[in-house]
PDB file of C-alpha atoms in Angstrom:
ATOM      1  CA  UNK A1271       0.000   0.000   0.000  1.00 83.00           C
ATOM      2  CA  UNK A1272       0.918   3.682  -0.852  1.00 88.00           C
ATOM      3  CA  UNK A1273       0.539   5.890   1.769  1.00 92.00           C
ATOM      4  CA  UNK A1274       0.335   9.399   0.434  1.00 95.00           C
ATOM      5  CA  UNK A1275      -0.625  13.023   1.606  1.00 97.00           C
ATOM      6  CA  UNK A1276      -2.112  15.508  -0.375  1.00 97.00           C
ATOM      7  CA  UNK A1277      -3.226  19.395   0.357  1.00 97.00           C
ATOM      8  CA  UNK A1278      -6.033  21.604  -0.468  1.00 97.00           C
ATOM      9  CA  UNK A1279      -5.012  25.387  -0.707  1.00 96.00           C
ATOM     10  CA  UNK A1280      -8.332  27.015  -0.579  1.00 92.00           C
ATOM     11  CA  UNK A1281      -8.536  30.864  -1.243  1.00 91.00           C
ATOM     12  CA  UNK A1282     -11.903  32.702  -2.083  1.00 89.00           C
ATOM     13  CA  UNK A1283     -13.609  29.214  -2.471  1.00 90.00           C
ATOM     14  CA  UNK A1284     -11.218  27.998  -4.701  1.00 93.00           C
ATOM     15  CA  UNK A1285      -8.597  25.120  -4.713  1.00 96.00           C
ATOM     16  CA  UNK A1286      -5.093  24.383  -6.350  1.00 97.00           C
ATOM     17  CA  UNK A1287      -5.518  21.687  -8.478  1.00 98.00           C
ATOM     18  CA  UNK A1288      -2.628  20.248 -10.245  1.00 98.00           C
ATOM     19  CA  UNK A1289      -2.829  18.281 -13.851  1.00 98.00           C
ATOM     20  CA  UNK A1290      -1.227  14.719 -13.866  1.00 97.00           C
ATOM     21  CA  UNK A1291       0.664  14.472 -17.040  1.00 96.00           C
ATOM     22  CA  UNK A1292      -0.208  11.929 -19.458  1.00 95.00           C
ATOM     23  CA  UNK A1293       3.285  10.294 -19.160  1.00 93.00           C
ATOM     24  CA  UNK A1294       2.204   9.407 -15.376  1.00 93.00           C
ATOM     25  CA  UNK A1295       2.145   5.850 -15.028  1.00 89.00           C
ATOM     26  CA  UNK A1296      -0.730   6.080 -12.089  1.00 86.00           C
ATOM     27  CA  UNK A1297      -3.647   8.146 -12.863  1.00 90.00           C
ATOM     28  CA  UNK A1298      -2.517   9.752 -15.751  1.00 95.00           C
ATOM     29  CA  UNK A1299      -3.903  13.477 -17.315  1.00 97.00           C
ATOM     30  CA  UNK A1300      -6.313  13.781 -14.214  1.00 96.00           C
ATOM     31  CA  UNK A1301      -6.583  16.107 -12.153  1.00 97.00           C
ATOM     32  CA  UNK A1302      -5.639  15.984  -8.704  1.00 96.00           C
ATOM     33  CA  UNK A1303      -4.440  17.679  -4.966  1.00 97.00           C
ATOM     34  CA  UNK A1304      -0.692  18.210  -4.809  1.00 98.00           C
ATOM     35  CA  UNK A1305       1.227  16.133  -2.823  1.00 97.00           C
ATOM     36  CA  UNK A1306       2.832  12.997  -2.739  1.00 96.00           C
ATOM     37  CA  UNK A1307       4.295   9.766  -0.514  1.00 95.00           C
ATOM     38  CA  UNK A1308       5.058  10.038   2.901  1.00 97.00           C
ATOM     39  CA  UNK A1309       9.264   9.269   3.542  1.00 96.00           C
ATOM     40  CA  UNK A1310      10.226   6.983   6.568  1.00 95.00           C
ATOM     41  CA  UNK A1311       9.995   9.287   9.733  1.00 96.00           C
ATOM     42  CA  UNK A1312       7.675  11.814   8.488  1.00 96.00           C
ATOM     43  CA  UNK A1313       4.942  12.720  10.025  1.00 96.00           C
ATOM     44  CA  UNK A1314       1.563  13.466   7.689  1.00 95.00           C
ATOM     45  CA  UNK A1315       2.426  17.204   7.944  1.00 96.00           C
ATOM     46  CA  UNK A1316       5.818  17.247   7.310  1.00 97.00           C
ATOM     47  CA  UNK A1317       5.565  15.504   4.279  1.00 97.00           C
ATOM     48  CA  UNK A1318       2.748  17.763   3.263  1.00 97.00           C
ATOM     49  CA  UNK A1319       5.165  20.818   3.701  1.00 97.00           C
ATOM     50  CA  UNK A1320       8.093  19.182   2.154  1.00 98.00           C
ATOM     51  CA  UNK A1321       5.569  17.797  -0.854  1.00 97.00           C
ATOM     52  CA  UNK A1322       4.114  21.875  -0.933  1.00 98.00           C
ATOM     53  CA  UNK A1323       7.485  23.637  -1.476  1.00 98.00           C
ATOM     54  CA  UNK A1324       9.050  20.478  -3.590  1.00 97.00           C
ATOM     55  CA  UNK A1325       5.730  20.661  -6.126  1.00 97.00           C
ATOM     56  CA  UNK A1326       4.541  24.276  -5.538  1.00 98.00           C
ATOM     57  CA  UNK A1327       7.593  26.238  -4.045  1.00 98.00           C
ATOM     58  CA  UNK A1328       4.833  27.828  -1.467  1.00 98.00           C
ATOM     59  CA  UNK A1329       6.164  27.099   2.363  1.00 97.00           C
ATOM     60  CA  UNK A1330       3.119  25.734   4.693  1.00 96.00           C
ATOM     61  CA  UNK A1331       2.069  27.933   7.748  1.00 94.00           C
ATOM     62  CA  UNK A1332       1.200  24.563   9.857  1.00 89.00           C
ATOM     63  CA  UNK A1333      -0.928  26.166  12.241  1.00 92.00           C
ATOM     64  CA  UNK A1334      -3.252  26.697   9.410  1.00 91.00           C
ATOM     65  CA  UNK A1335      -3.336  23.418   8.563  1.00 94.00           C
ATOM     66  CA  UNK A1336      -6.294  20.649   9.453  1.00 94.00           C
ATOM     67  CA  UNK A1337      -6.676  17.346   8.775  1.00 94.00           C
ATOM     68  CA  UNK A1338      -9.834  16.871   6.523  1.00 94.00           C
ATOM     69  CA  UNK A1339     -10.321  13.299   5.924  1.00 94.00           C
ATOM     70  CA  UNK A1340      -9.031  10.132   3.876  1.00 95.00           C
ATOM     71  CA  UNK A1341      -9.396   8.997   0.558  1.00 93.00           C
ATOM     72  CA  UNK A1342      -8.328   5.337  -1.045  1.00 89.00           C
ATOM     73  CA  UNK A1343      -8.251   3.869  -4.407  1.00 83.00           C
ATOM     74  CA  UNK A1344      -6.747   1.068  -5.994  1.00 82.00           C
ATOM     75  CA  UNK A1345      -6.118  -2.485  -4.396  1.00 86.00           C
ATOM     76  CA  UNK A1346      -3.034  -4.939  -3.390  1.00 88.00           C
ATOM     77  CA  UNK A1347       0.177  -3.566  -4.333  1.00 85.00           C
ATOM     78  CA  UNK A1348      -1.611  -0.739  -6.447  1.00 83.00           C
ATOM     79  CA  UNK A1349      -3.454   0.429  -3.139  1.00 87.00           C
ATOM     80  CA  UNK A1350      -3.095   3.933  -2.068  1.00 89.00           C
ATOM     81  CA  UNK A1351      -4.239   5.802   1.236  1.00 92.00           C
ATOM     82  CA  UNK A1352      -4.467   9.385   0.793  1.00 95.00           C
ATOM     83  CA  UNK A1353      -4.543  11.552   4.105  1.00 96.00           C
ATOM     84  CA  UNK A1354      -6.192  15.014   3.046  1.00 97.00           C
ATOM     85  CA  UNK A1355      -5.370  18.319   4.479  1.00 96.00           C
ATOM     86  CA  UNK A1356      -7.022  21.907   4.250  1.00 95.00           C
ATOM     87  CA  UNK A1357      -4.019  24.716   3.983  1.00 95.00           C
ATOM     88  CA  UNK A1358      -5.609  28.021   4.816  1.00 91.00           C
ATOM     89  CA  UNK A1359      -2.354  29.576   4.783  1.00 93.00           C
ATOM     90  CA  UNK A1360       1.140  29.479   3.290  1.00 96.00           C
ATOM     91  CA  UNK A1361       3.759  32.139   1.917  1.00 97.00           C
ATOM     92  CA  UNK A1362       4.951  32.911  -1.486  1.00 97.00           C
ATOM     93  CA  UNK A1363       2.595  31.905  -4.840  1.00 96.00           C
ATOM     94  CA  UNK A1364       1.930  28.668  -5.990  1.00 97.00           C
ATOM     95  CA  UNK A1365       4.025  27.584  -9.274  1.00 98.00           C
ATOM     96  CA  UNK A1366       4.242  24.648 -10.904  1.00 97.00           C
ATOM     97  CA  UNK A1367       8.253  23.499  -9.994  1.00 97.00           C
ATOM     98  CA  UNK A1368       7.852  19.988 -10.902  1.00 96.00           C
ATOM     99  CA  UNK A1369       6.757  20.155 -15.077  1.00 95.00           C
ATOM    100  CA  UNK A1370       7.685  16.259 -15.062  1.00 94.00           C
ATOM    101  CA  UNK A1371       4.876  15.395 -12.759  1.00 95.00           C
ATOM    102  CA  UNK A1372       2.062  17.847 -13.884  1.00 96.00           C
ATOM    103  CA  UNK A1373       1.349  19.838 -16.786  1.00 97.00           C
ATOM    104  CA  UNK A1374      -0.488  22.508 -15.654  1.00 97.00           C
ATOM    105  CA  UNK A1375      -1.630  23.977 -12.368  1.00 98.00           C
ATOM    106  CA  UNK A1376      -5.346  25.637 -11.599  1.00 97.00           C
ATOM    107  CA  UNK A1377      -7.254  27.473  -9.272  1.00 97.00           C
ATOM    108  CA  UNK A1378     -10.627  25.834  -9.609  1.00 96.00           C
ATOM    109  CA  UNK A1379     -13.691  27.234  -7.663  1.00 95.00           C
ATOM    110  CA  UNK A1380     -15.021  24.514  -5.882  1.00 93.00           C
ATOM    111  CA  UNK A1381     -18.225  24.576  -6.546  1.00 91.00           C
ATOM    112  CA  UNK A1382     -17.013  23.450 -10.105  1.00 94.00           C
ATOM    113  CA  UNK A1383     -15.175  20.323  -9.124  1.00 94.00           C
ATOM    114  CA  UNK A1384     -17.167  18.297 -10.483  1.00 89.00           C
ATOM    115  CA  UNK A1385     -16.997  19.043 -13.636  1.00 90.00           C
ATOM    116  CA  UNK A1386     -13.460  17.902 -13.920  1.00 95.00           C
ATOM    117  CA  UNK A1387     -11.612  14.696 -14.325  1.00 96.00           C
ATOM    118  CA  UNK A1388     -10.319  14.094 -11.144  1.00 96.00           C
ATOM    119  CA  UNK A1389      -8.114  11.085  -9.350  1.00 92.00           C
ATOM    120  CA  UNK A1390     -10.807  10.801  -6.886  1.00 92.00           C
ATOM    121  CA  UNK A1391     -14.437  10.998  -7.352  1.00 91.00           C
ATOM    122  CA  UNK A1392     -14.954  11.917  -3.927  1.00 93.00           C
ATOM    123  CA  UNK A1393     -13.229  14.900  -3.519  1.00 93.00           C
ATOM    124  CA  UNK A1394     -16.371  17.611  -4.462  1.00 94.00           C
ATOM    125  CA  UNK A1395     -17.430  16.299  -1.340  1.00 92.00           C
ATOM    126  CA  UNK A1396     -15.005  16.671   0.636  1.00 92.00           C
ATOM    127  CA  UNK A1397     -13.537  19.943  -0.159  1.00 91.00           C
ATOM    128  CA  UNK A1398     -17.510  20.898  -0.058  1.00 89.00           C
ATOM    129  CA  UNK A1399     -17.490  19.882   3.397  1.00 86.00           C
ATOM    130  CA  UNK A1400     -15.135  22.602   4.562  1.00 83.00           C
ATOM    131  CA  UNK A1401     -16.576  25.774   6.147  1.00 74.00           C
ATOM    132  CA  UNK A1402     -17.953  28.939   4.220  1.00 62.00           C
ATOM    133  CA  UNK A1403     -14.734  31.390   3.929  1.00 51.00           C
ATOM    134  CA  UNK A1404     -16.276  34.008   5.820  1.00 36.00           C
ATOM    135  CA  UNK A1405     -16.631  31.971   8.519  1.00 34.00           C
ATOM    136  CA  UNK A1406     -13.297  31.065   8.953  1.00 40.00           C
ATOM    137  CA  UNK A1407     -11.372  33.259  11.486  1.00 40.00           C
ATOM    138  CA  UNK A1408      -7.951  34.582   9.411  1.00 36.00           C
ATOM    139  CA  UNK A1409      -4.803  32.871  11.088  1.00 42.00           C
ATOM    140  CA  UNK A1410      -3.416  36.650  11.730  1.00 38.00           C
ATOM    141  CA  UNK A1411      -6.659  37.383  13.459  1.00 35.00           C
ATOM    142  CA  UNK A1412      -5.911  37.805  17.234  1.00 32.00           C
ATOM    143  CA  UNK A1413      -7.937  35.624  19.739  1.00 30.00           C
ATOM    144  CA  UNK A1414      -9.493  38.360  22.633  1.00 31.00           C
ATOM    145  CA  UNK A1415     -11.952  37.915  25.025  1.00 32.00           C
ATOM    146  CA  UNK A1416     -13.841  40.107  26.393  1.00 35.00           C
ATOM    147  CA  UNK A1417     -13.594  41.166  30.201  1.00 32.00           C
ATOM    148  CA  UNK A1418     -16.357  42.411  32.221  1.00 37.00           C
ATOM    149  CA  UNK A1419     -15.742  45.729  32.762  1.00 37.00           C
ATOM    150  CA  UNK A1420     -15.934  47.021  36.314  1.00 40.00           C
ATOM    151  CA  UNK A1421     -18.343  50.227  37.872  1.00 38.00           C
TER     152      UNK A1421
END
């Protein structure tokens, strides 16, 4: 089995989606999460910030990262577990740095997922799972609570 992470960088209710190129022995010229297999002695998230700046050149802000799920295909040797993550925030701009892998790179609103060709059927559900943007608190917003005040 294959045990792979892939993550979902979501701005204004869009995601990255990155192209498999036809050459791609699995799931070729779909389209698909960036990411890739986790190394021995990685944890999920470290893999999923090495995978970011090795495919995208973009560096993960890991408190803005959540876990949103997990995704399979395949079977026997050809299996593959795919741990999903939602990346509301990560610094520089996404660009495709590894042409031999994917073709092209997209920001794809994702209310139009389904439209596409994609590796895994079920991820218009997922990613339509996650919260409305404006409800998500910004990661630079400060946390305050408010204190009675006194007479």
């Amino acid at each position: 089995m294959h045990v792979v992470v892939c993550g979902a960088l979501v701005e204004n209710g869009a995601v990255l989606l990155v192209h498999r190129s036809p050459t791609r022995r699995a799931y070729p010229d779909l389209w698909d999460l960036p990411g890739g297999h986790i190394e021995a002695g990685e944890s999920e998230l470290q893999a999923l910030a090495r995978e970011m700046h090795e495919e995208l050149g973009v560096h993960v802000v890991a408190e803005s990262s959540s876990r949103l799920g997990d995704l399979h295909a395949g079977s026997g040797e050809d299996a593959v577990h795919v741990g999903v993550w939602q990346i509301r925030d990560w610094v520089g701009s996404p660009t495709n740095r590894a042409p031999e892998e994917h073709d092209d790179i997209a920001w794809v609103g994702i209310s139009e997922l389904g439209g596409l060709p994609l590796v895994f059927g079920a991820l218009p559900a997922l990613l339509r799972s996650l919260p409305e943007p404006d409800r998500l608190p910004r990661p630079d917003e400060a946390r305050t609570t408010a204190s009675p005040s006194g007479p």
